[in-house]
Structure formats: C-alpha cells, structure tokens
Short mmCIF file of C-alpha atoms in Angstrom, two decimals:
data_model
loop_
_atom_site.label_atom_id
_atom_site.label_comp_id
_atom_site.label_asym_id
_atom_site.label_seq_id
_atom_site.Cartn_x
_atom_site.Cartn_y
_atom_site.Cartn_z
CA MET A 1 0.16 -0.16 0.07
CA ARG A 2 1.33 3.46 -0.99
CA ILE A 3 2.16 5.94 1.53
CA TYR A 4 -0.36 8.15 0.75
CA GLU A 5 -3.16 5.37 1.15
CA MET A 6 -2.19 4.58 4.74
CA LEU A 7 -2.07 8.76 5.50
CA ILE A 8 -5.87 8.27 3.90
CA VAL A 9 -6.36 5.51 6.33
CA PHE A 10 -5.59 7.00 9.49
CA ALA A 11 -7.51 9.81 8.31
CA ILE A 12 -10.57 8.10 7.56
CA ILE A 13 -9.94 6.54 11.26
CA ASN A 14 -9.48 9.61 12.63
CA VAL A 15 -12.80 10.83 11.21
CA PHE A 16 -15.26 7.86 12.91
CA SER A 17 -13.18 8.89 16.04
CA LEU A 18 -14.81 12.19 16.75
CA PHE A 19 -18.15 10.41 16.03
CA PHE A 20 -17.61 7.81 18.81
CA ILE A 21 -16.12 10.57 21.29
CA VAL A 22 -19.96 11.40 22.32
CA ILE A 23 -20.05 8.00 24.35
CA GLU A 24 -19.14 7.62 28.12
CA ASN A 25 -18.22 4.40 28.38
CA PRO A 26 -15.35 4.61 30.33
CA SER A 27 -13.81 1.24 29.13
CA PHE A 28 -14.79 1.87 24.88
CA ARG A 29 -13.18 5.49 25.18
CA LEU A 30 -9.87 3.73 26.50
CA ILE A 31 -10.12 1.08 23.34
CA LEU A 32 -10.93 4.35 21.31
CA SER A 33 -8.18 6.30 22.64
CA ILE A 34 -6.14 3.02 22.56
CA LEU A 35 -6.79 2.98 18.51
CA LEU A 36 -6.09 7.06 18.19
CA THR A 37 -2.38 7.22 19.45
CA VAL A 38 -2.10 3.80 17.50
CA SER A 39 -3.28 5.79 14.02
CA LEU A 40 -1.17 8.69 14.93
CA VAL A 41 2.14 6.87 15.62
CA PHE A 42 1.77 4.90 12.43
CA ALA A 43 0.81 7.92 10.71
CA ILE A 44 4.31 9.94 11.81
CA TYR A 45 5.96 6.93 10.85
CA TYR A 46 4.92 6.68 7.49
CA PHE A 47 5.11 10.32 6.96
CA PHE A 48 8.71 10.88 7.17
CA ALA A 49 8.90 7.57 6.11
CA TYR A 50 7.96 8.81 2.75
CA ILE A 51 9.69 12.00 3.08
CA ILE A 52 13.42 9.89 3.91
CA SER A 53 12.73 7.77 1.22
CA GLU A 54 11.75 10.39 -1.63
CA ASN A 55 14.90 12.41 -0.26
CA TRP A 56 18.12 11.96 -3.39
CA ARG A 57 20.50 11.49 -1.38
CA VAL A 58 18.97 8.46 1.44
CA LYS A 59 17.87 6.68 -2.46
CA LYS A 60 21.52 7.46 -3.63
CA GLN A 61 22.64 5.98 -0.69
CA ILE A 62 20.20 2.95 -1.19
CA TYR A 63 21.21 2.64 -4.53
CA GLU A 64 24.83 2.32 -3.72
CA ASP A 65 24.64 -0.11 -1.02
CA GLU A 66 22.24 -2.54 -3.13
CA LEU A 67 25.04 -1.98 -6.78
CA LEU A 68 28.10 -1.61 -5.52
CA GLY A 69 30.39 -4.61 -5.01
CA LEU A 70 28.22 -7.29 -7.44
CA TYR A 71 30.98 -7.03 -9.83
CA TYR A 72 34.23 -5.75 -10.05
CA GLU A 73 37.19 -5.38 -12.35
CA SER A 74 39.72 -8.28 -12.63
CA ASP A 75 42.50 -10.17 -15.10
CA SER A 76 39.66 -12.65 -15.33
CA PHE A 77 38.21 -13.42 -19.00
CA LYS A 78 35.57 -16.04 -17.93
CA HIS A 79 33.05 -14.53 -19.35
CA GLN A 80 29.82 -16.00 -20.76
CA GLU A 81 30.44 -17.18 -25.02
CA ALA A 82 28.55 -13.64 -25.72
CA ASP A 83 30.38 -11.53 -23.60
CA VAL A 84 33.48 -12.46 -24.87
CA LEU A 85 32.28 -12.53 -28.41
CA THR A 86 31.61 -8.74 -27.53
CA LYS A 87 34.85 -8.29 -25.89
CA MET A 88 33.30 -7.04 -22.35
CA SER A 89 35.80 -6.38 -19.85
CA GLY A 90 38.30 -8.76 -17.35
CA GLY A 91 36.34 -8.80 -13.64
CA SER A 92 34.73 -11.08 -11.94
CA ARG A 93 31.41 -11.63 -9.56
CA THR A 94 31.77 -11.42 -6.12
CA SER A 95 29.02 -13.58 -3.91
CA LYS A 96 26.93 -10.59 -2.85
CA LYS A 97 23.62 -10.48 -5.14
CA LEU A 98 20.57 -8.21 -5.32
CA SER A 99 18.55 -7.98 -2.82
CA SER A 100 15.01 -10.07 -3.17
CA ASN A 101 13.69 -5.79 -1.90
CA ILE A 102 15.09 -4.32 -5.18
CA ILE A 103 13.57 -8.05 -7.74
CA SER A 104 10.90 -7.77 -6.59
CA TYR A 105 9.90 -3.63 -6.37
CA PHE A 106 11.08 -3.79 -9.78
CA ASP A 107 7.83 -7.23 -10.16
CA THR A 108 5.54 -4.17 -10.75
CA TYR A 109 5.99 -1.61 -13.87
CA ASN A 110 4.19 1.91 -13.12
CA SER A 111 6.15 5.16 -13.43
CA ASP A 112 7.78 5.15 -10.15
CA SER A 113 9.30 1.65 -11.01
CA GLN A 114 10.10 3.22 -14.48
CA LEU A 115 12.00 6.21 -12.66
CA ALA A 116 13.99 3.94 -10.30
CA PHE A 117 14.47 1.54 -13.26
CA SER A 118 16.65 4.43 -15.16
CA GLU A 119 18.13 5.77 -11.77
CA VAL A 120 19.62 2.50 -10.72
CA PHE A 121 20.62 1.37 -14.32
CA GLY A 122 20.02 3.82 -16.53
CA LYS A 123 23.21 5.81 -17.59
CA ASP A 124 23.51 8.31 -14.71
CA SER A 125 23.77 4.91 -12.09
CA VAL A 126 26.87 4.91 -9.80
CA ILE A 127 27.48 1.53 -11.86
CA TYR A 128 28.55 3.46 -14.40
CA ASP A 129 30.56 6.17 -11.81
CA TYR A 130 33.97 5.60 -12.40
CA SER A 131 35.26 9.16 -10.12
CA LYS A 132 37.89 8.70 -7.64
CA LYS A 133 35.21 9.24 -4.63
CA THR A 134 32.91 6.27 -5.68
CA ARG A 135 36.78 4.01 -6.43
CA ARG A 136 37.81 4.85 -2.92
CA LYS A 137 34.75 4.30 -1.59
CA ILE A 138 34.78 0.51 -3.00
CA LYS A 139 38.31 -0.01 -2.21
CA LYS A 140 37.73 0.59 1.47
CA LYS A 141 34.28 -1.00 1.51
CA TYR A 142 35.32 -4.04 -0.82
CA GLY A 143 38.93 -3.95 -1.24
CA THR A 144 37.96 -4.53 -5.33
CA SER A 145 37.90 -1.50 -7.52
CA PRO A 146 34.45 -0.77 -9.92
CA TYR A 147 33.86 -3.16 -13.08
CA LEU A 148 34.21 -0.95 -15.94
CA TYR A 149 31.95 -0.26 -18.83
CA ARG A 150 32.55 0.66 -21.89
CA LYS A 151 30.69 4.71 -22.06
CA GLN A 152 30.31 5.85 -25.77
CA PRO A 153 30.27 9.41 -26.68
CA ASN A 154 26.44 9.59 -28.15
CA GLY A 155 24.95 7.78 -25.35
CA ILE A 156 25.18 4.24 -25.98
CA TYR A 157 27.13 2.14 -22.89
CA ASP A 158 27.67 -1.58 -22.32
CA ILE A 159 24.46 -2.74 -20.74
CA SER A 160 25.18 -3.56 -17.14
CA TYR A 161 25.77 -7.61 -15.37
CA GLU A 162 23.90 -5.87 -12.92
CA TYR A 163 20.73 -5.36 -14.59
CA PHE A 164 20.78 -8.50 -16.16
CA GLN A 165 20.52 -10.04 -12.97
CA LEU A 166 17.43 -8.53 -12.49
CA PHE A 167 16.55 -9.94 -15.69
CA ARG A 168 17.04 -13.35 -14.81
CA SER A 169 14.28 -12.69 -11.33
CA SER A 170 11.88 -10.78 -12.78
CA GLU A 171 8.48 -11.02 -13.35
CA GLN A 172 8.46 -7.98 -15.48
CA GLN A 173 11.07 -9.47 -18.54
CA PHE A 174 9.29 -8.01 -21.49
CA LYS A 175 8.70 -4.19 -19.97
CA TRP A 176 12.38 -4.42 -18.51
CA THR A 177 14.31 -5.42 -21.72
CA PHE A 178 12.72 -2.46 -23.41
CA GLU A 179 13.46 -0.34 -21.10
CA ILE A 180 16.87 -1.25 -21.07
CA PHE A 181 16.99 -0.92 -25.07
CA ARG A 182 15.39 2.60 -25.01
CA LEU A 183 18.70 3.71 -22.38
CA PHE A 184 20.89 2.09 -24.05
CA ASP A 185 19.71 1.86 -27.92
CA GLY A 186 20.36 5.83 -28.41
CA ASP A 187 18.04 8.66 -29.56
CA ARG A 188 17.38 7.08 -33.00
CA SER A 189 16.75 10.62 -34.09
CA ILE A 190 20.07 11.43 -33.57
CA ASN A 191 22.40 8.20 -33.92
CA GLN A 192 21.53 6.30 -36.66
CA LEU A 193 24.90 5.31 -37.52
CA PHE A 194 26.19 2.10 -36.86
CA ASP A 195 27.81 1.68 -33.23
CA LEU A 196 29.56 -1.66 -31.94
CA ILE A 197 28.78 -1.59 -28.67
CA ARG A 198 24.35 -1.04 -29.95
CA LEU A 199 24.91 -4.20 -31.58
CA TYR A 200 27.24 -6.00 -28.63
CA ASN A 201 24.16 -5.19 -26.37
CA PHE A 202 22.15 -6.76 -28.67
CA THR A 203 23.78 -9.47 -28.43
CA ARG A 204 23.77 -9.97 -25.19
CA ILE A 205 20.57 -9.07 -24.74
CA VAL A 206 19.17 -11.61 -27.12
CA THR A 207 21.67 -14.51 -25.79
CA HIS A 208 20.12 -13.94 -21.57
CA LEU A 209 16.53 -14.35 -24.06
CA ASN A 210 18.17 -17.59 -25.11
CA LEU A 211 19.05 -18.68 -21.76
CA PHE A 212 17.76 -17.44 -18.69
CA GLY A 213 13.74 -15.90 -20.67
CA TYR A 214 11.13 -17.51 -18.74
CA ASN A 215 7.95 -14.93 -18.25
CA GLU A 216 5.68 -16.27 -20.51
CA SER A 217 4.76 -12.54 -21.83
CA ILE A 218 8.12 -12.54 -23.87
CA TYR A 219 6.78 -15.51 -26.01
CA ASN A 220 4.20 -12.88 -27.04
CA TYR A 221 4.46 -11.75 -30.87
CA LYS A 222 4.41 -8.20 -29.60
CA PHE A 223 7.56 -8.81 -27.95
CA ILE A 224 9.34 -10.34 -31.44
CA GLU A 225 8.12 -7.05 -33.10
CA TYR A 226 9.03 -5.52 -30.97
CA LEU A 227 12.35 -6.72 -30.65
CA VAL A 228 13.32 -7.39 -34.52
CA GLY A 229 13.06 -3.21 -34.67
CA TYR A 230 15.91 -3.39 -32.64
CA TYR A 231 17.76 -5.89 -34.32
CA TYR A 232 17.26 -4.17 -37.84
CA HIS A 233 19.13 -0.83 -35.99
CA ALA A 234 21.63 -2.28 -34.21
CA THR A 235 22.79 -4.48 -37.74
CA SER A 236 22.65 -1.86 -40.32
CA ILE A 237 25.57 -0.85 -41.85
CA THR A 238 26.58 1.49 -44.86
CA ASP A 239 29.41 0.60 -47.55
CA GLU A 240 31.40 4.00 -46.55
CA GLU A 241 31.07 2.70 -42.34
CA VAL A 242 32.36 -1.03 -43.36
CA ALA A 243 35.50 0.74 -44.82
CA THR A 244 35.84 2.03 -41.33
CA ILE A 245 35.24 -1.26 -39.27
CA GLU A 246 39.01 -1.96 -37.55
CA ASP A 247 38.05 -6.11 -37.06
CA LEU A 248 35.79 -6.88 -40.19
CA PRO A 249 36.39 -10.41 -39.34
CA HIS A 250 35.25 -10.16 -36.25
CA LEU A 251 32.00 -8.52 -36.74
CA LYS A 252 31.01 -11.03 -39.09
CA GLU A 253 30.97 -13.50 -36.59
CA VAL A 254 29.14 -11.27 -34.34
CA GLU A 255 26.36 -10.30 -36.46
CA LYS A 256 26.31 -14.59 -37.72
CA TYR A 257 26.05 -15.50 -33.50
CA THR A 258 23.29 -12.71 -32.82
CA TYR A 259 21.76 -14.11 -35.91
CA LEU A 260 21.80 -17.46 -35.02
CA GLN A 261 20.80 -16.25 -31.16
CA LEU A 262 17.72 -14.84 -32.48
CA ILE A 263 16.55 -17.64 -35.26
CA GLN A 264 16.34 -19.63 -31.69
CA PHE A 265 14.64 -17.63 -29.28
CA MET A 266 11.98 -17.46 -32.66
CA PHE A 267 12.03 -21.22 -33.21
CA ASP A 268 13.04 -23.40 -30.09
CA VAL A 269 9.97 -24.46 -28.80
CA GLU A 270 11.20 -27.61 -26.39
CA ASP A 271 10.82 -26.01 -23.30
CA GLN A 272 9.07 -22.47 -23.64
CA PRO A 273 5.72 -23.69 -26.27
CA ARG A 274 5.31 -20.32 -28.98
CA ASP A 275 1.54 -20.05 -29.60
CA ALA A 276 0.40 -19.48 -32.98
CA ALA A 277 0.31 -15.64 -33.31
CA PHE A 278 3.49 -15.65 -32.17
CA LEU A 279 5.32 -18.52 -34.73
CA GLN A 280 3.83 -17.17 -37.28
CA LYS A 281 5.00 -13.17 -36.72
CA ALA A 282 8.52 -15.24 -36.06
CA TYR A 283 8.20 -16.35 -39.69
CA THR A 284 6.83 -13.42 -41.17
CA ILE A 285 10.36 -11.80 -39.81
CA SER A 286 13.03 -14.93 -40.90
CA GLU A 287 11.39 -14.05 -44.65
CA ASP A 288 12.02 -10.65 -44.24
CA ILE A 289 15.50 -11.76 -43.46
CA ILE A 290 16.14 -13.64 -45.16
CA LEU A 291 15.14 -12.84 -48.43
CA ASN A 292 12.68 -9.43 -48.07
CA HIS A 293 15.81 -6.96 -47.40
CA LYS A 294 14.40 -6.51 -44.05
CA TYR A 295 17.53 -6.71 -42.89
CA HIS A 296 20.82 -4.39 -43.67
CA GLY A 297 23.71 -6.07 -42.10
CA LEU A 298 26.85 -7.85 -42.87
CA LEU A 299 25.34 -11.44 -43.96
CA THR A 300 24.92 -12.33 -47.51
CA GLU A 301 21.59 -13.88 -48.05
CA GLU A 302 23.27 -16.78 -48.96
CA GLU A 303 25.03 -17.07 -45.35
CA ARG A 304 21.54 -15.84 -44.00
CA ILE A 305 20.35 -19.00 -45.74
CA LEU A 306 23.06 -21.36 -44.63
CA LEU A 307 23.11 -20.62 -40.88
CA LEU A 308 19.40 -21.34 -40.84
CA LEU A 309 19.98 -24.68 -42.31
CA ASP A 310 23.02 -25.02 -39.26
CA LYS A 311 20.42 -24.07 -36.65
CA THR A 312 17.80 -25.93 -38.34
CA LEU A 313 20.62 -29.40 -38.02
CA GLU A 314 21.22 -28.11 -34.28
CA LEU A 315 18.39 -27.85 -33.05
CA ASN A 316 16.36 -30.50 -35.08
CA ASN A 317 12.47 -29.10 -34.63
CA PRO A 318 9.25 -29.66 -37.62
CA LEU A 319 9.17 -25.59 -37.28
CA LEU A 320 12.62 -24.72 -38.55
CA LYS A 321 12.60 -27.79 -41.09
CA LYS A 322 9.40 -26.29 -42.33
CA LEU A 323 10.60 -22.93 -42.29
CA PHE A 324 13.54 -23.50 -44.50
CA THR A 325 12.35 -25.66 -46.80
CA ASP A 326 9.98 -23.03 -47.44
CA MET A 327 13.03 -19.76 -47.23
CA LEU A 328 14.78 -21.96 -49.68
CA ASP A 329 12.19 -23.03 -51.97
CA LYS A 330 10.84 -19.36 -52.09
CA TYR A 331 14.82 -18.47 -52.85
CA TYR A 332 15.01 -20.75 -55.75
CA LEU A 333 11.46 -18.45 -56.71
CA LYS A 334 13.02 -16.06 -56.07
CA ASN A 335 16.32 -16.57 -58.51
CA GLN A 336 14.66 -18.76 -61.26
CA GLY A 337 16.78 -18.35 -64.57
CA MET A 338 19.42 -16.61 -62.65
CA ALA A 339 23.11 -18.49 -61.62
CA ILE A 340 22.54 -19.15 -58.24
CA PRO A 341 25.77 -20.14 -55.48
CA SER A 342 27.31 -24.02 -55.74
CA THR A 343 26.36 -23.96 -51.81
CA LEU A 344 22.80 -23.44 -51.98
CA ASN A 345 22.45 -25.72 -55.21
CA LEU A 346 19.64 -28.43 -54.19
CA GLU A 347 22.02 -31.46 -54.08
CA ARG A 348 24.75 -29.61 -52.28
CA ILE A 349 22.55 -29.03 -49.89
CA LYS A 350 20.65 -32.28 -49.48
CA THR A 351 24.47 -33.47 -49.48
CA TYR A 352 25.26 -31.63 -46.75
CA ILE A 353 21.88 -32.51 -44.35
CA LYS A 354 23.26 -36.04 -44.98
CA GLU A 355 26.80 -35.53 -44.32
CA TYR A 356 26.12 -33.90 -40.78
CA GLN A 357 23.47 -36.59 -39.65
CA GLN A 358 26.20 -39.13 -40.53
CA GLN A 359 28.76 -37.06 -38.43
CA ARG A 360 26.43 -36.46 -35.74
CA ALA A 361 25.96 -40.36 -35.41
CA ARG A 362 28.67 -41.24 -35.12
CA TYR A 363 29.20 -39.39 -31.84
CA HIS A 364 26.33 -41.68 -30.34
CA VAL A 365 26.99 -45.73 -29.72
CA VAL A 366 23.75 -45.94 -28.69
CA SER A 367 20.50 -44.36 -29.40
CA ILE A 368 16.91 -43.48 -27.44
CA GLU A 369 14.91 -45.88 -29.28
CA GLU A 370 17.55 -48.42 -29.39
CA LEU A 371 18.11 -47.71 -24.88
CA PHE A 372 14.63 -47.47 -24.57
CA GLU A 373 12.42 -49.56 -26.38
CA GLN A 374 14.30 -53.00 -26.30
CA ASN A 375 14.15 -52.37 -21.99
CA ALA A 376 10.32 -51.69 -22.57
CA GLN A 377 9.93 -55.04 -25.28
CA SER A 378 11.74 -56.33 -22.26
CA ARG A 379 9.41 -55.63 -19.24
CA GLU A 380 6.82 -56.92 -21.55
CA THR A 381 8.71 -60.24 -21.65
CA VAL A 382 9.04 -60.76 -17.89
CA PHE A 383 5.47 -59.32 -17.32
CA SER A 384 3.76 -61.86 -19.77
#
C-alpha cells in the first residue's frame, strides 16, 4: 500500500473516532484512545518514512549499497560466450547478489518503478560512476575496483551485469527488456550511424533471452515484433561505415552469432512453447530478414540461408525444418533463370544435411530408441 493510501486510512480512523467521542463508556473511551494513539504513531512513522525515502541523498545511498560490490575489475575473462564475443572487459563477480527487495520492487511496472529503473540501471547510475570518490568508497568497503563498462560519447554504454541479474529473476522481462533498450540504444533521431556497442548490447540481450527467459510475456508476438526493430537498428551498416571497421571478420562473427541466437529465440520451442500468433510473426520476420531485404547488415543472403540450415540441423525441430524448406523454395522461385551460389544448389544442400546427420551419428554409441524401446520390450516379456 502506498504512503498516501495509508495516510487516508489513518485520516478515516480519526474522523470516525470523532463521531464516537460522545460515548461516555470508560472502557470504550480507553479503546478509542489506544486506537487513536496507535493511528497517530503510524501516521507519523509513514509520513517521515515517505519524506526520507523521497530524499535524493537517501535514495542514492540505498542504490549504492545495493549495486556497489556486485562485480569488480579483474584479469579474469571467464565470461559467458556472448560476453567473450562482444569483448567485455575483464572482471569477476562477488558472492553478493541483488537483494530480494530490489527484485520484488521491479516486479511491478508503473511510472514510479520506471523512474527508479532509470536511476538504478541507467546511464546516470552509480554503476557507471568511475570517479575517484566512488573508487575510494569501493576500495574501502569491498577492497576491489569497480567493473569498467564501455561508455560511448553518443550515450550508448555497455548494458550492465547488474541489470542482467535483475532480468534473470524478474516477472517483468518484457517491460524491462525494452526499457533497457530505450536507455542504451541511443536516440534514433540522432544516432542513426552504426554503433558497435549497440550491436553488442543486442547480442547480449538476445542471448540472455535464450538462457534465462522464462516469463510468458516474452513469448508474445508483440515482443518479437518490437525486438526485431532493435535488431534491424543494431545491424544496419552502410558500405562507407564498413570501410572504417578495423576488425571486419570479428564483426561478422558477432553478426552470425546474433542472427543464430535470434532464430533460436523465435523457434526453439522445446522448453518454452510459443503460441500460433508468435510463430506466425516469427515466420514473417524470418522471411523479411532472409529474403525481403529488411535486414541491412553484413551477412549475405547466401550466408543467412546457410546459417538457418545450421540452426535447423542443430535444433532438429519440425518448425525450423518447415521454415528452411519454405525459405529455400522461395529463394529458388525468386532466382529462377539466374545463377545461384553452388553452396545453395539443391543436391549440395541434400549432401550437406546427410553428411551432418552421419557425422552426428558417429558421436552416439546408442540411440534413444535402442536404449528405451528394447528395455520396454524386455519388461513386456517379463510380465507376460
């Protein structure tokens, strides 16, 4: 219950008490006096608690206590794969975790929590404060140095590990995903140019969706519709910008990884089923990326189709098999009478699939069918 709601309750108690004050029964008056005293004490307590909680210095101290000391700078690069690929700086995690109070507070999405989210995880957060004063405070309290996130002059920063800790436990994964994009994707009316940190942020977010996404809200067609907009923005790059990239092969590896993660999020239904509306939207998005020129990144059409094939073989689910078949069929129809890359030749594709299946079979001594169906037959024999 919010503070002003509590004060209204206390006011109502006081008003009703005035009506009953004419009753002269000593016992009733004693009870009424106790009730009024308790009401007054709580009213004063909540009133001053509200004043204190709204004080900027108090809130800053609370945020610092929660956020400082979770991660620190070190020589360790034992990061999750996406963090290694996006060249996150060396660092380690302490045993400290975000408190349940912070997590439960952000399980509600409203104007108050949205503002607090910006203060806690946004660009002005203590997380990104590397001043001498903050460094001394961290050194004195935790004996470490702050973890260093990259900060671009255009306002695009690395999304923090502290945020991803919240994401893993949040009941509002839909809302906070797009709120963190809003804070760190950069103003699109200003930051139209390609930005490597923007792409890195998308890569890390979509990877976390696959690893730690569990809330059904992110398996809504609206979520994937909004998400792909950020994907297009993160990957869009002009020929002139390509010419300025220092490590183009690495950038292409990031793009390949990100594309595969996005495909996985849309179609890996083994642990988290998707409804028909989501899958239809995912199908449309995939066709737009692969064939309809909505995507303007580094990956060629040929590469996008072959990467889709790799993910189809890896996940081995009927949805992706149908998607790949449809995309390949439409690709052939679109390019009738034209030369196509040898890697996309139908017989070459069939050979590639067969070789993959044979190679996979060599890594398995027994199959599920061999192991369980034979055991089932044995049990039937015993009990017959």
